[in-house]
Coordinates of C-alpha atoms in Angstrom, one line a residue:
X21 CA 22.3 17.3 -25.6
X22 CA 20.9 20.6 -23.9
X23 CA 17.7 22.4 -25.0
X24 CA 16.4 25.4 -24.3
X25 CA 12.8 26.1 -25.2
X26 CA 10.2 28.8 -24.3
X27 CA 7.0 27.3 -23.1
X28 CA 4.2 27.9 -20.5
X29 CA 3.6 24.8 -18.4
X30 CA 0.7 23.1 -17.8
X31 CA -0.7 20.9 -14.8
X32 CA 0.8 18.0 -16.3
X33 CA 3.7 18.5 -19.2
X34 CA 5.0 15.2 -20.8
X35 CA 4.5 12.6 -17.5
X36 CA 8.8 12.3 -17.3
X37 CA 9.5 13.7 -14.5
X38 CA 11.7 10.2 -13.7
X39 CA 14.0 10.7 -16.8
X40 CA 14.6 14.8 -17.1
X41 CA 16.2 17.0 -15.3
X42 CA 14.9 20.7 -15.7
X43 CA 16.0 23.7 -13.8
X44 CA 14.0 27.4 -14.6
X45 CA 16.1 30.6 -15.4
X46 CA 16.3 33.1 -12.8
X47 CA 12.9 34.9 -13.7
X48 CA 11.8 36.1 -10.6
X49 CA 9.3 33.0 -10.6
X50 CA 8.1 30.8 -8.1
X51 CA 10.0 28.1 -10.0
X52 CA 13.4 29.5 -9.1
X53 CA 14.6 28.8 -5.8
X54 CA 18.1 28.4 -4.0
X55 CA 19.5 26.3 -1.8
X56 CA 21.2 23.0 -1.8
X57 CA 18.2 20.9 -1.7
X58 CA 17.3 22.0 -5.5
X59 CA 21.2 21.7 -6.8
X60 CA 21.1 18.7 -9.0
X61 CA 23.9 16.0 -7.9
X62 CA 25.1 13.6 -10.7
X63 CA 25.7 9.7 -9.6
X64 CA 26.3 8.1 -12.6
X65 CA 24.0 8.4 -15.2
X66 CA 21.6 9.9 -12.6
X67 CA 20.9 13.0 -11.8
X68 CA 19.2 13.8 -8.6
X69 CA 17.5 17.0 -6.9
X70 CA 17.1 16.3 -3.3
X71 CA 13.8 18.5 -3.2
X72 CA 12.0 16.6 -6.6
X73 CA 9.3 14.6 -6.6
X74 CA 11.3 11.6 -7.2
X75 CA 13.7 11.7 -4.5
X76 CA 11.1 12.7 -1.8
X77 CA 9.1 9.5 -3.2
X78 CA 12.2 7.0 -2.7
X79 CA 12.5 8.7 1.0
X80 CA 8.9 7.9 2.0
X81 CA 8.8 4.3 0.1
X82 CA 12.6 3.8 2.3
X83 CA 10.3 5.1 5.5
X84 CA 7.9 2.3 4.3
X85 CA 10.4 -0.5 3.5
X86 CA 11.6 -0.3 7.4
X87 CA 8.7 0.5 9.1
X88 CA 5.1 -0.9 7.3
X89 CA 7.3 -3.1 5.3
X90 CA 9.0 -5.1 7.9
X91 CA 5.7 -5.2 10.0
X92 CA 4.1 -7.0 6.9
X93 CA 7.0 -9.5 6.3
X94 CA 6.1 -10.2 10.5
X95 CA 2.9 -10.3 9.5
X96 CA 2.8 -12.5 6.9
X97 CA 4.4 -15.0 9.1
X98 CA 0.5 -16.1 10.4
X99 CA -0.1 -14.8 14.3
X100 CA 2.6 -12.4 14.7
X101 CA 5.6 -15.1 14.3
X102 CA 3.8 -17.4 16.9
X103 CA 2.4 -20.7 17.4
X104 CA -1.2 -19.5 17.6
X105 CA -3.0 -16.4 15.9
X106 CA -5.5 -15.9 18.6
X107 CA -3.3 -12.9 21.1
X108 CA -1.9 -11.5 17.2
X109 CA -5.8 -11.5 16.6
X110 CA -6.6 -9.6 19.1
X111 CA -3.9 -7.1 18.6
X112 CA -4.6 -6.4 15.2
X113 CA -8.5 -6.2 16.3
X114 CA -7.1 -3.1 18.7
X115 CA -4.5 -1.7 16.3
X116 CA -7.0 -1.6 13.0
X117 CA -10.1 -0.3 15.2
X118 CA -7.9 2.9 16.4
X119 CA -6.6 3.0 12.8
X120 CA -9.9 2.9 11.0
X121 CA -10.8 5.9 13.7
X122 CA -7.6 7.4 13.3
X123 CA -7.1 7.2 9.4
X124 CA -10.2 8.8 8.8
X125 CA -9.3 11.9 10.0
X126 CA -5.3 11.7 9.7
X127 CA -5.5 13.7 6.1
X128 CA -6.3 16.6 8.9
X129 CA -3.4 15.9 10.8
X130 CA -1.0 15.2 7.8
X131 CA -2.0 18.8 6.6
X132 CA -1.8 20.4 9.9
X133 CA 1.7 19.0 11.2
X134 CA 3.7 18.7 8.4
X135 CA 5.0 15.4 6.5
X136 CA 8.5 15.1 8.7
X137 CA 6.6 15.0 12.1
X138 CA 3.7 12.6 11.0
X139 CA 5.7 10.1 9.4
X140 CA 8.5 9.8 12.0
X141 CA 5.8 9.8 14.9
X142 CA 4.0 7.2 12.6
X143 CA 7.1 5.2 12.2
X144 CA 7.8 5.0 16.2
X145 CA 4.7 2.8 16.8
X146 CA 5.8 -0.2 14.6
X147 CA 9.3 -0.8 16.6
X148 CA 6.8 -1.1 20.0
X149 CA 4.6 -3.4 18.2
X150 CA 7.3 -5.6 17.3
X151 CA 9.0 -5.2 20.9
X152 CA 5.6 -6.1 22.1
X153 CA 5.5 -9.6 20.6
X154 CA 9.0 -10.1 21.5
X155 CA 7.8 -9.3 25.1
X156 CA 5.0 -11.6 24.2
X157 CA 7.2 -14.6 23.5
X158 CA 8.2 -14.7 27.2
X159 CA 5.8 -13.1 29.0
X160 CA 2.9 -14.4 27.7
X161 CA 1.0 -10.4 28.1
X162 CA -1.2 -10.4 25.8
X163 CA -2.6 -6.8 27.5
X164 CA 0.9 -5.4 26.2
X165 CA 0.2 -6.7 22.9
X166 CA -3.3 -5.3 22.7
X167 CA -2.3 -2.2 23.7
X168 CA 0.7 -1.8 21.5
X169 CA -1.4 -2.9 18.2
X170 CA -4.0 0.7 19.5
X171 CA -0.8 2.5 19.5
X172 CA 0.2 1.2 16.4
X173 CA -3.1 2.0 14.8
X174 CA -2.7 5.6 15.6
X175 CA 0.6 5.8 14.0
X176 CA 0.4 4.0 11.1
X177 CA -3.0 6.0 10.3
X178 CA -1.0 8.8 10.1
X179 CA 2.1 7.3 8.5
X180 CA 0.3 6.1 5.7
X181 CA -2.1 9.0 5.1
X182 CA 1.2 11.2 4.5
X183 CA 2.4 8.6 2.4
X184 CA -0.8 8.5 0.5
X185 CA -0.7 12.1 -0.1
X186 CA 2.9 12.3 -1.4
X187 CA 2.5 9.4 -4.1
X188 CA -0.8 11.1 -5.2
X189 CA 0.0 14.5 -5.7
X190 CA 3.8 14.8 -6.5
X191 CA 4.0 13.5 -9.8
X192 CA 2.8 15.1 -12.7
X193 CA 0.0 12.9 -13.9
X194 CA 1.4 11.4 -16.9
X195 CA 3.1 9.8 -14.2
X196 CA 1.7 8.8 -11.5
X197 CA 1.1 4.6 -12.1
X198 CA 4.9 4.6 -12.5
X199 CA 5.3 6.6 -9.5
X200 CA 3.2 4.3 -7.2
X201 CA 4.7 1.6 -8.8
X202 CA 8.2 2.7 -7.5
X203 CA 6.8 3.4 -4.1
X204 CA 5.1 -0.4 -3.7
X205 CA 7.9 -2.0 -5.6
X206 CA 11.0 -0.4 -2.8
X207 CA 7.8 -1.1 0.3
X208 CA 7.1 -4.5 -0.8
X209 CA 11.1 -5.0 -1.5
X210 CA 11.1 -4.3 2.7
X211 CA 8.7 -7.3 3.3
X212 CA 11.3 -9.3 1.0
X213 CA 13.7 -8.7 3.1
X214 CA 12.3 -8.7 6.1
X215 CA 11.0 -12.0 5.6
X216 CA 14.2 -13.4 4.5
X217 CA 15.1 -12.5 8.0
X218 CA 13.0 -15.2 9.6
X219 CA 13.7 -17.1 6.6
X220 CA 17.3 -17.3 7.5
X221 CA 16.9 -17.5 11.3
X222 CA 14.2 -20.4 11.2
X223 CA 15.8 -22.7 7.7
X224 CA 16.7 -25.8 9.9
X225 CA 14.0 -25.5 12.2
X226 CA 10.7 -27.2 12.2
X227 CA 8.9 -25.6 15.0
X228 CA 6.0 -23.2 14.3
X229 CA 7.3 -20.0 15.5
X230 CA 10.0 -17.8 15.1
X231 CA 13.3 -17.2 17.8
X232 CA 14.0 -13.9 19.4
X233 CA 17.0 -13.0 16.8
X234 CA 14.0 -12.3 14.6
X235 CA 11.9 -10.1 16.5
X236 CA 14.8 -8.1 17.6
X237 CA 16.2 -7.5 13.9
X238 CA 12.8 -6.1 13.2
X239 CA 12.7 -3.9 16.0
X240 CA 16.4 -2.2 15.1
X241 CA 15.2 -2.1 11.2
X242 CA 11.7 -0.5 12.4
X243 CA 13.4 2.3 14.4
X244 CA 16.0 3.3 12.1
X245 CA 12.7 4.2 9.5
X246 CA 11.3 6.6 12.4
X247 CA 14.5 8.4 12.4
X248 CA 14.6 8.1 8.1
X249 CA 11.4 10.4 8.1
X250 CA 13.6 13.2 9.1
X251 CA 15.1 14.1 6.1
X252 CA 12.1 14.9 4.2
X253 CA 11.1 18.3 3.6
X254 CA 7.7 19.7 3.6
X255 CA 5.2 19.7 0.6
X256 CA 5.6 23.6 0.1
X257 CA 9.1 23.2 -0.7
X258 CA 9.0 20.3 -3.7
X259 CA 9.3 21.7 -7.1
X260 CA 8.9 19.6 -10.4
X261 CA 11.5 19.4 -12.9
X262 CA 9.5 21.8 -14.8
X263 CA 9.4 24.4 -12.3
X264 CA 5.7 24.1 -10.6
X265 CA 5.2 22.9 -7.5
X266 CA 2.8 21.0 -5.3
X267 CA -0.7 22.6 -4.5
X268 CA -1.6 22.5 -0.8
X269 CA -2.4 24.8 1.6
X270 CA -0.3 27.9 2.4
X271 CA -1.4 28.5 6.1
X272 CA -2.8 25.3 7.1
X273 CA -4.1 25.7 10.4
X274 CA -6.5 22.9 12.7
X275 CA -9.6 24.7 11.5
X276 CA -9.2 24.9 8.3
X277 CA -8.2 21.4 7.7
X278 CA -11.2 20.3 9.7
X279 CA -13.5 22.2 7.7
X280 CA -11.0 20.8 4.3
X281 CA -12.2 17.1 5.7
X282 CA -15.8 18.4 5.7
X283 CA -15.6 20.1 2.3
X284 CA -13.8 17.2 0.7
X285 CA -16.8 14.9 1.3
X286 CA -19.8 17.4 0.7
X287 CA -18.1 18.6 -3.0
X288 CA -16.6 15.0 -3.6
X289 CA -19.0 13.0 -2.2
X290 CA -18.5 10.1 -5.1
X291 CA -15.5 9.3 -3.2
X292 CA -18.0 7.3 -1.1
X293 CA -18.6 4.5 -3.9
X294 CA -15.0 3.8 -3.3
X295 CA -15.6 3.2 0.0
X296 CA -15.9 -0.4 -0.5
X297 CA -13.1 -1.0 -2.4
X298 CA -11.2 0.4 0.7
X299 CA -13.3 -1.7 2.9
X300 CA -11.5 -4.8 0.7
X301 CA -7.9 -3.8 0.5
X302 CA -7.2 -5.4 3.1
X303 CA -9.9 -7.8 4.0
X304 CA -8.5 -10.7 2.4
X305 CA -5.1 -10.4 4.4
X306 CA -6.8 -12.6 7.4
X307 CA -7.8 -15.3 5.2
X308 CA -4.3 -15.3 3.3
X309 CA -1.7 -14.9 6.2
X310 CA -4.0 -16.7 8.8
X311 CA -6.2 -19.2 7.2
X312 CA -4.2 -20.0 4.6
X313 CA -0.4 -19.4 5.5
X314 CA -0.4 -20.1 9.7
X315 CA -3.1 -23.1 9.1
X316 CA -0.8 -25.2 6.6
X317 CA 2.6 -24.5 6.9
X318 CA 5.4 -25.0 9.8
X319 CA 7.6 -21.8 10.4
X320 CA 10.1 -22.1 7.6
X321 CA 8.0 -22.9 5.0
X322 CA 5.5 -20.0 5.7
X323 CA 8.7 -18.1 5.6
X324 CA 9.4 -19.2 2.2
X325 CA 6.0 -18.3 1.4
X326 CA 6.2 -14.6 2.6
X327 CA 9.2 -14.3 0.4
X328 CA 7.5 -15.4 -2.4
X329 CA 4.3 -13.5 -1.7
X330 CA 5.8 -10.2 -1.4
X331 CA 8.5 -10.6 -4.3
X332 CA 5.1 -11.0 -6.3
X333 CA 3.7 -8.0 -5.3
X334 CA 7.0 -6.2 -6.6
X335 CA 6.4 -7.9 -9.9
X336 CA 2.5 -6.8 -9.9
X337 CA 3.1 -3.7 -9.0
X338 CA 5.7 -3.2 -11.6
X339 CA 3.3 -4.2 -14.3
X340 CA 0.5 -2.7 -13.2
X341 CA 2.0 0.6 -12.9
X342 CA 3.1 1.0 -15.7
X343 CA 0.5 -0.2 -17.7
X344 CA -1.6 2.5 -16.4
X345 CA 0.7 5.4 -17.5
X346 CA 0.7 3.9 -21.2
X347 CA 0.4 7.2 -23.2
X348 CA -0.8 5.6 -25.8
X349 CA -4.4 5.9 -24.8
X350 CA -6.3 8.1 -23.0
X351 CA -6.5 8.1 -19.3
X352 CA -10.4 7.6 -18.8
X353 CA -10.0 4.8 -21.3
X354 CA -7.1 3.0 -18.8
X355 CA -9.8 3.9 -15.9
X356 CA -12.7 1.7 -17.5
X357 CA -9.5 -0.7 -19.2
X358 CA -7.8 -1.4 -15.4
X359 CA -11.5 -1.8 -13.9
X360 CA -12.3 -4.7 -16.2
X361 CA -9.0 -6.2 -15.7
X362 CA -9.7 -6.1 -11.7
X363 CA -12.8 -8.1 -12.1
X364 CA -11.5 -10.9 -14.2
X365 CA -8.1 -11.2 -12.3
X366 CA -10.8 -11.4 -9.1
X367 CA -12.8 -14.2 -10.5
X368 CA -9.8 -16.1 -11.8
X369 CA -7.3 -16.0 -8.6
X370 CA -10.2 -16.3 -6.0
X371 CA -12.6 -18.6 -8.4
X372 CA -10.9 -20.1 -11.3
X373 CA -10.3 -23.4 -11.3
X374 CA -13.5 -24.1 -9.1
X375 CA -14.8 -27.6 -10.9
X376 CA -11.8 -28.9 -12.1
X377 CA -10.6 -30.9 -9.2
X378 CA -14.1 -32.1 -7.7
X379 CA -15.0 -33.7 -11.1
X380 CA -11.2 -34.6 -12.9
X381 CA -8.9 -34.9 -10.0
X382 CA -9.4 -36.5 -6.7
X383 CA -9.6 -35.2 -3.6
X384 CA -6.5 -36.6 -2.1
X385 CA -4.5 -35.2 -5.1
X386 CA -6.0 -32.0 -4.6
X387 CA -3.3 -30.7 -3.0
X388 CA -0.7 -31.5 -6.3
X389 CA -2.4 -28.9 -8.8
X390 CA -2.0 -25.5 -9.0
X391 CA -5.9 -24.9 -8.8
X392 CA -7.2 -21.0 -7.8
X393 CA -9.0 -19.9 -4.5
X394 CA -12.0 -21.8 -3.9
X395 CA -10.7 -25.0 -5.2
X396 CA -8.0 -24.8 -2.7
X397 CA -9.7 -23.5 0.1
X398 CA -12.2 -27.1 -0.4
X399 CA -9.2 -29.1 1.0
X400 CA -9.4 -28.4 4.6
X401 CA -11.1 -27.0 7.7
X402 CA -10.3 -25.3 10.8
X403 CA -11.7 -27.8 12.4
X404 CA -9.3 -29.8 10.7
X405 CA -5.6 -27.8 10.9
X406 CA -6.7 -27.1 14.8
X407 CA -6.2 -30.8 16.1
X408 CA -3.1 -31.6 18.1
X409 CA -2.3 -34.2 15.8
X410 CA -2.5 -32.2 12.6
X411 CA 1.4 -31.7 11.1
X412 CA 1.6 -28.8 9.2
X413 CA 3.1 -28.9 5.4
X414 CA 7.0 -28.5 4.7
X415 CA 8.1 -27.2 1.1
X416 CA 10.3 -30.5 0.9
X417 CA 6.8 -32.6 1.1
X418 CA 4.5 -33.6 -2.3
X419 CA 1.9 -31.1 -3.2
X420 CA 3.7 -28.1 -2.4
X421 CA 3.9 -26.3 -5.6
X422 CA 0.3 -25.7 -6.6
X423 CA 0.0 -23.6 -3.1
X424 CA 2.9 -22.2 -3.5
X425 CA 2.1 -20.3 -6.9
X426 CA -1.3 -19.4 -5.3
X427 CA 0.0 -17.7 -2.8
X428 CA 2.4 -15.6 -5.0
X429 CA -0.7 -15.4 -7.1
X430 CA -2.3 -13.8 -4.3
X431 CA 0.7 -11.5 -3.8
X432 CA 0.6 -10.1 -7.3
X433 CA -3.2 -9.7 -7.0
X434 CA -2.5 -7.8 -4.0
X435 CA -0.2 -5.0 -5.5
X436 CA -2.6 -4.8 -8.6
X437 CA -5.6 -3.7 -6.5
X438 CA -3.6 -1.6 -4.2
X439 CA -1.8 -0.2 -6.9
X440 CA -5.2 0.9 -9.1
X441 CA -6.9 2.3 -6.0
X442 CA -4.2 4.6 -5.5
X443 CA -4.2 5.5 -9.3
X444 CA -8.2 5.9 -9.5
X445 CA -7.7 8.2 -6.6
X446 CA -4.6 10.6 -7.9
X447 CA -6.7 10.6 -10.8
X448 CA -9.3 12.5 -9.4
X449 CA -6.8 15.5 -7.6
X450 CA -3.7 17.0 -8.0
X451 CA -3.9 18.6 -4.7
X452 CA -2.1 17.2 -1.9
X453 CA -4.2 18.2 0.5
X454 CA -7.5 16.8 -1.1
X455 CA -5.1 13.7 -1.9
X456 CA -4.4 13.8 2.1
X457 CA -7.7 13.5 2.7
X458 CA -8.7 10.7 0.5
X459 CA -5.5 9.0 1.8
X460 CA -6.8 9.2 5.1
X461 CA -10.6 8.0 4.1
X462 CA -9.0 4.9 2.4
X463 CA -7.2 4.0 5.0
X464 CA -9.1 4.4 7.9
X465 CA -11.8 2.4 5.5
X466 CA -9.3 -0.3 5.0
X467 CA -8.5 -0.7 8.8
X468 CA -12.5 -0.6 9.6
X469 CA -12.6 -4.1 7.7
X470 CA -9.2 -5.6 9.1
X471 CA -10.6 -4.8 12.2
X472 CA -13.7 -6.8 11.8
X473 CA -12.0 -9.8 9.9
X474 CA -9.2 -9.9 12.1
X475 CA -12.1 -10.8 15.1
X476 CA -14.1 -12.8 13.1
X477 CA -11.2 -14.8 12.9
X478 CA -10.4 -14.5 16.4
X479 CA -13.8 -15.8 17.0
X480 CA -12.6 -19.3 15.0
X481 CA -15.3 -18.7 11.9
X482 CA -14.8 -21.1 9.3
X483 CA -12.1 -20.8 7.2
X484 CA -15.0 -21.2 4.1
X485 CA -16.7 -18.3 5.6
X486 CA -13.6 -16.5 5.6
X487 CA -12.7 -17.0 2.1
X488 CA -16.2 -16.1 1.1
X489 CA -16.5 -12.8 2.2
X490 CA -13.4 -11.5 0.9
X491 CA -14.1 -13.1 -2.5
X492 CA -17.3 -11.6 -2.8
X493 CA -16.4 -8.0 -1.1
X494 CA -13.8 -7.8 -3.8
X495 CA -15.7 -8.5 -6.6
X496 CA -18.9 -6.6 -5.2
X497 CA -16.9 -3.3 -4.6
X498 CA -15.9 -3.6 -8.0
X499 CA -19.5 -3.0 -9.2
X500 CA -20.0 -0.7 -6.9
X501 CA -16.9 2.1 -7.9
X502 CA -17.6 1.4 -11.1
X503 CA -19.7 4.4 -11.9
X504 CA -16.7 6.9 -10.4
X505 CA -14.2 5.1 -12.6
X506 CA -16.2 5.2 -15.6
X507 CA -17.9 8.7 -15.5
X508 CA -15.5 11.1 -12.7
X509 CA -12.2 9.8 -14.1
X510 CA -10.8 12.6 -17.0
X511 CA -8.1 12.9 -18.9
X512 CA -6.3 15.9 -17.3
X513 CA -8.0 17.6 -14.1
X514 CA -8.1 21.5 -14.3
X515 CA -5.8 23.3 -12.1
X516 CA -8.2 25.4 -11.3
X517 CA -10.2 23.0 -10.0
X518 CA -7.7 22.2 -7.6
X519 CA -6.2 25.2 -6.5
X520 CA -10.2 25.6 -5.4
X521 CA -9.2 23.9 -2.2
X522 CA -6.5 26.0 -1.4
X523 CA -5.3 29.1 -0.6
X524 CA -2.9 29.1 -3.5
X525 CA -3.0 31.2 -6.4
X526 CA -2.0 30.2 -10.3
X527 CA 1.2 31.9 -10.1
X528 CA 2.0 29.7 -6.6
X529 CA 2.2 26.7 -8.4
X530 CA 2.9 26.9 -12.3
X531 CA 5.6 27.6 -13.6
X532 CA 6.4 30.5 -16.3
X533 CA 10.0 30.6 -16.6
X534 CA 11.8 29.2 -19.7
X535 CA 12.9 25.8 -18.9
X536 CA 16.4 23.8 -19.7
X537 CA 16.0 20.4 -20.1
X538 CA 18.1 17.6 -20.3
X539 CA 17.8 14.6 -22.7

C-alpha cells in the first residue's frame, strides 16, 4: 500500500528509517536529487538506496568486520596468537599510545578528508599489523612489531573516528540504538568469524600458538576491508528516507575543523565527565584476553573462547540496542533507565558471586561453578600460570563450563557498555561533525587506558591488580557520567542547535517536499 501525505519534517520523524522507503516529489528541494545512488533497488522484500543511511551503515560495519573485526578475533587469542604476551604487550603499548594521540584529534581529520579516504587509509594499517606478527613468528623482531602496532594506532584512530561519526549522526534518532546495534552486531559477527579461523586451523592441536595459515587469512581478509571503504560516499551526499540529509559542514577546511575541535569542548565541555567511561571501554580487554584467556587456556580452547566471547557481544548488542529505541518511553527516561542497568550488570559480572565459593564451595572445586569476576579471578596467580610446569586448561577437561559462561558473560557486557556510550553520545548531537569529534575524543580516551593497561601488564602486575582496576574504573566512571546522562540527555535535540556548528542552513538539511512512503 502507497501513501501520499503532505507533511513538514522534523529532525527526527517516526525513528523507521530501517523499514520505509520514502522518495520526495520533484520540488525543487534539497530532498530531491538524481543519480543512481538514490534509485531504490528491490532484493526481495528489501528495498535498498545505495546513498541511505542504512546502506552506508552496513558498508562501514562490513569495513569493520574485515579490518577492526578480524584484529579483535587475533586479539582475543591472548599475545597476538603467540606463546607469550610480552612482544604483543609492547605492541599494543606503541599502537594505543599513537592512537590515544591520534584519536583525539582524528574527528579533525575525518571532517577535513572525507569518510572514503580516512577509512580506507585506516583500514591499510591492520593488514601490516597482522603481517607483522606473522613476520614475528619467524623472525623473532619484535622492533617490527612495535613499530607496526604505532602505525596501526594512527589508522585505526582515524578508522574508528569516521565510523563513530556515521553510526551517530545518520540515523534519525528514534533510531539510533537499533542502528548501532546493527553496526556492532555485523563488527562483532567479523571477530566470529575470524576466530573460527584459528578455531579451525588449531582444533587438533595442543600447542599454545597459532600456525602461519592463520595469520595469513587475516592479512588477505584485512586488506580486502581497506579496499571495501571505497564505495562509500561522502556525508554531504546521504539523504534519509524522508528527504533531509546529514548536517556537517559545507566547506570543511583544516582551520575550521581545528577551531570545530576547540569549540566542541569549550560549548560542550560536559563531554568531559564521559571521559572516564572512555578511559574504561577498553580497559578491561587486558585483563580478559591476557590474564584471563592466554593465562588458562591452550590455543584451541582460547579459540573456542573467542568464538564464544564475541558471538555474545552480538547477542548484547542486539538487546541492548534495541532496548534503548523503545518508543514507548521517553528518551531521557532510557538515559537514567540504561545507566542504572550499567551499574548493576557491573557489580554482578565483575563482583557477584564473591562469597559464595570461599564459604560453600571449596577451593579446589572452584573452578566447576559458574561464579562472576572476582570469585574467579581468586583461583590463580601469575605467579602461578607463569611456571614451566603449569599446563594450561582444555575444554574437554572438568571445570570448564563455569569459565566458559563468564567469559561470554564478559562478551555481552562488552557490547552493552560499548553500545550505551555510543547511544549517550548520538543523544547529545545530530551533527556529524560534532559527532566526529566526540568519536575522536572517545577513542583516543579509550586507547590512552589500553595503552597504560597493556604496560602494566607488560610489566607482569598481578593479575588481582589487574582485575581491580578495571572493576572499579567501570563502576567509578559510572558515577562520574552520571550527571550528563541524567540532566544533558533530552528527548529530541533542536535542529537549530546543531546546525549552530555548521555552515548549513535549515533548508540544507530538512526536508519540505511531500513525501511517498511505503508500508
Amino acid at each position: 500500500m502507497a501513501d501520499i501525505e503532505e507533511r513538514k519534517v522534523a529532525p527526527e520523524v517516526n525513528g523507521h528509517d530501517d523499514l520505509q522507503l520514502q522518495s520526495v516529489e520533484e520540488a525543487g528541494s534539497p530532498a530531491t536529487p538524481k543519480g543512481w545512488r538514490y534509485t531504490p533497488v528491490r532484493i526481495g522484500a528489501i528495498t535498498i538506496v545505495y546513498a541511505s543511511p542504512p546502506t552506508q551503515l552496513v558498508l562501514v560495519a562490513l569495513v569493520c568486520f574485515l579490518c577492526p573485526g578480524m584484529f579483535n578475533a587475533l586479539n582475543g587469542l591472548g599475545g597476538g596468537g603467540q606463546v607469550a604476551a610480552a612482544a604483543a604487550d609492547n605492541a599494543n603499548v606503541s599502537l594505543y599510545s599513537t592512537f590515544s594521540v591520534v584519536g583525539f584529534f582524528a574527528g579533525t581529520f575525518a571532517n577535513a578528508l572525507g569518510i572514503k579516504l580516512t577509512l580506507s587509509f585506516g583500514g591499510l594499517g591492520y593488514c601490516i599489523y597482522a603481517s607483522a606478527l606473522l613476520c614475528y613468528n619467524h623472525t623473532k623482531n619484535t622492533g617490527f612489531l612495535i613499530f607496526a602496532g604505532a602505525l596501526l594506532g594512527i589508522c585505526a584512530g582515524l578508522l574508528w573516528t569516521a565510523q563513530g561519526a556515521i553510526m551517530m549522526s545518520y540515523p534519525p534518532e528514534g533510531s539510533k540504538g537499533r542502528y548501532i546495534s546493527w553496526f556492532w552486531m555485523i563488527f562483532n559477527l567479523g571477530a566470529v568469524i575470524g576466530s573460527l579461523i584459528p578455531l579451525g586451523e588449531n582444533l587438533h592441536s595442543t600447542n599454545n600458538n597459532v600456525n602461519d595459515g592463520t595469520y595469513i587469512g587475516f592479512i588477505v581478509l584485512m586488506f580486502v576491508g581497506a579496499v571495501l571503504a571505497w564505495c562509500l560516499i561522502d556525508a554531504k551526499n546521504v539523504v534519509r528516507s524522508d528527504g533531509s540529509r546529514v548536517i556537517a559542514m559545507k566547506h570543511p577546511t583544516w582551520k575550521s575543523e581545528i577551531l570545530g575541535l576547540w569549540e566542541v569542548l569549550c560549548h560542550d565541555s560536559y563531554i568531559v565527565m564521559l571521559f572516564p567511561m572512555f578511559l574504561a571501554s577498553n580497559w578491561f580487554y587486558t585483563y580478559q584476553f591476557n590474564d584471563f584467556n592466554l593465562a588458562r587456556f591452550n590455543i584451541r580452547t582460547r579459540a573456542l573462547n573467542n568464538t564464544l566471547y564475541w558471538s555474545s557481544q552480538i547477542i548484547g548488542a542486539y538487546t541492548v540496542g534495541y532496548a534503548l529505541d523503545l518508543q514507548s518511553f521517553r528518551r531521557s527516561l532510557r538515559a537514567k533507565a540504561a545507566l542504572l542497568v550499567l551499574f548493576l550488570i557491573t557489580m554482578a559480572i565483575w563482583g557477584g558471586g564473591e562469597y559464595l565459593p570461599s564459604v560453600f564451595i571449596p577451593r579446589s572445586e572452584l573452578l566447576l561453578i559458574p561464579s562472576a569476576g572476582y570469585a574467579y579471578q581468586r583461583g590463580y596467580t601469575r605467579a602461578e600460570v607463569t611456571a614451566d610446569s603449569y599446563i594450561k586448561s582444555d575444554w574437554t577437561d572438568a571445570g570448564y563450563v563455569g569459565p566458559m559462561f563468564l567469559y561470554m558473560f564478559y562478551g555481552f557486557y562488552d557490547a552493552a557498555w560499548q553500545t550505551c556510550i555510543y547511544w549517550f553520545m548520538g543523544a547529545l548531537t545530530n551533527s556529524s561533525r560534532k559527532a566526529a569529534n566526540f568519536a575522536g575524543f572517545y577513542k583516543g580516551i579509550q586507547s590512552a587506558g589500553a595503552a597504560i593497561i597493556y604496560r602494566i601488564d607488560a610489566l607482569d602486575k598481578p593479575y588481582m591488580n589487574i582485575f581491580a582496576s578495571s572493576w572499579a574504573l567501570l563502576a567509578g566512571s559510572l558515577v562520574i557520567a552520571a550527571p550528563v546522562i541524567i540532566w544533558k540527555v533530552q528527548d529530541t535535540v533542536p535542529i537549530e542547535e546543531d546546525l549552530r556548528f555548521s555552515d548549513e542552513s535549515m533548508g540544507d538539511v530538512v526536508a519540505v517536499a511531500p513525501v511517498l512512503e511505503k508500508v
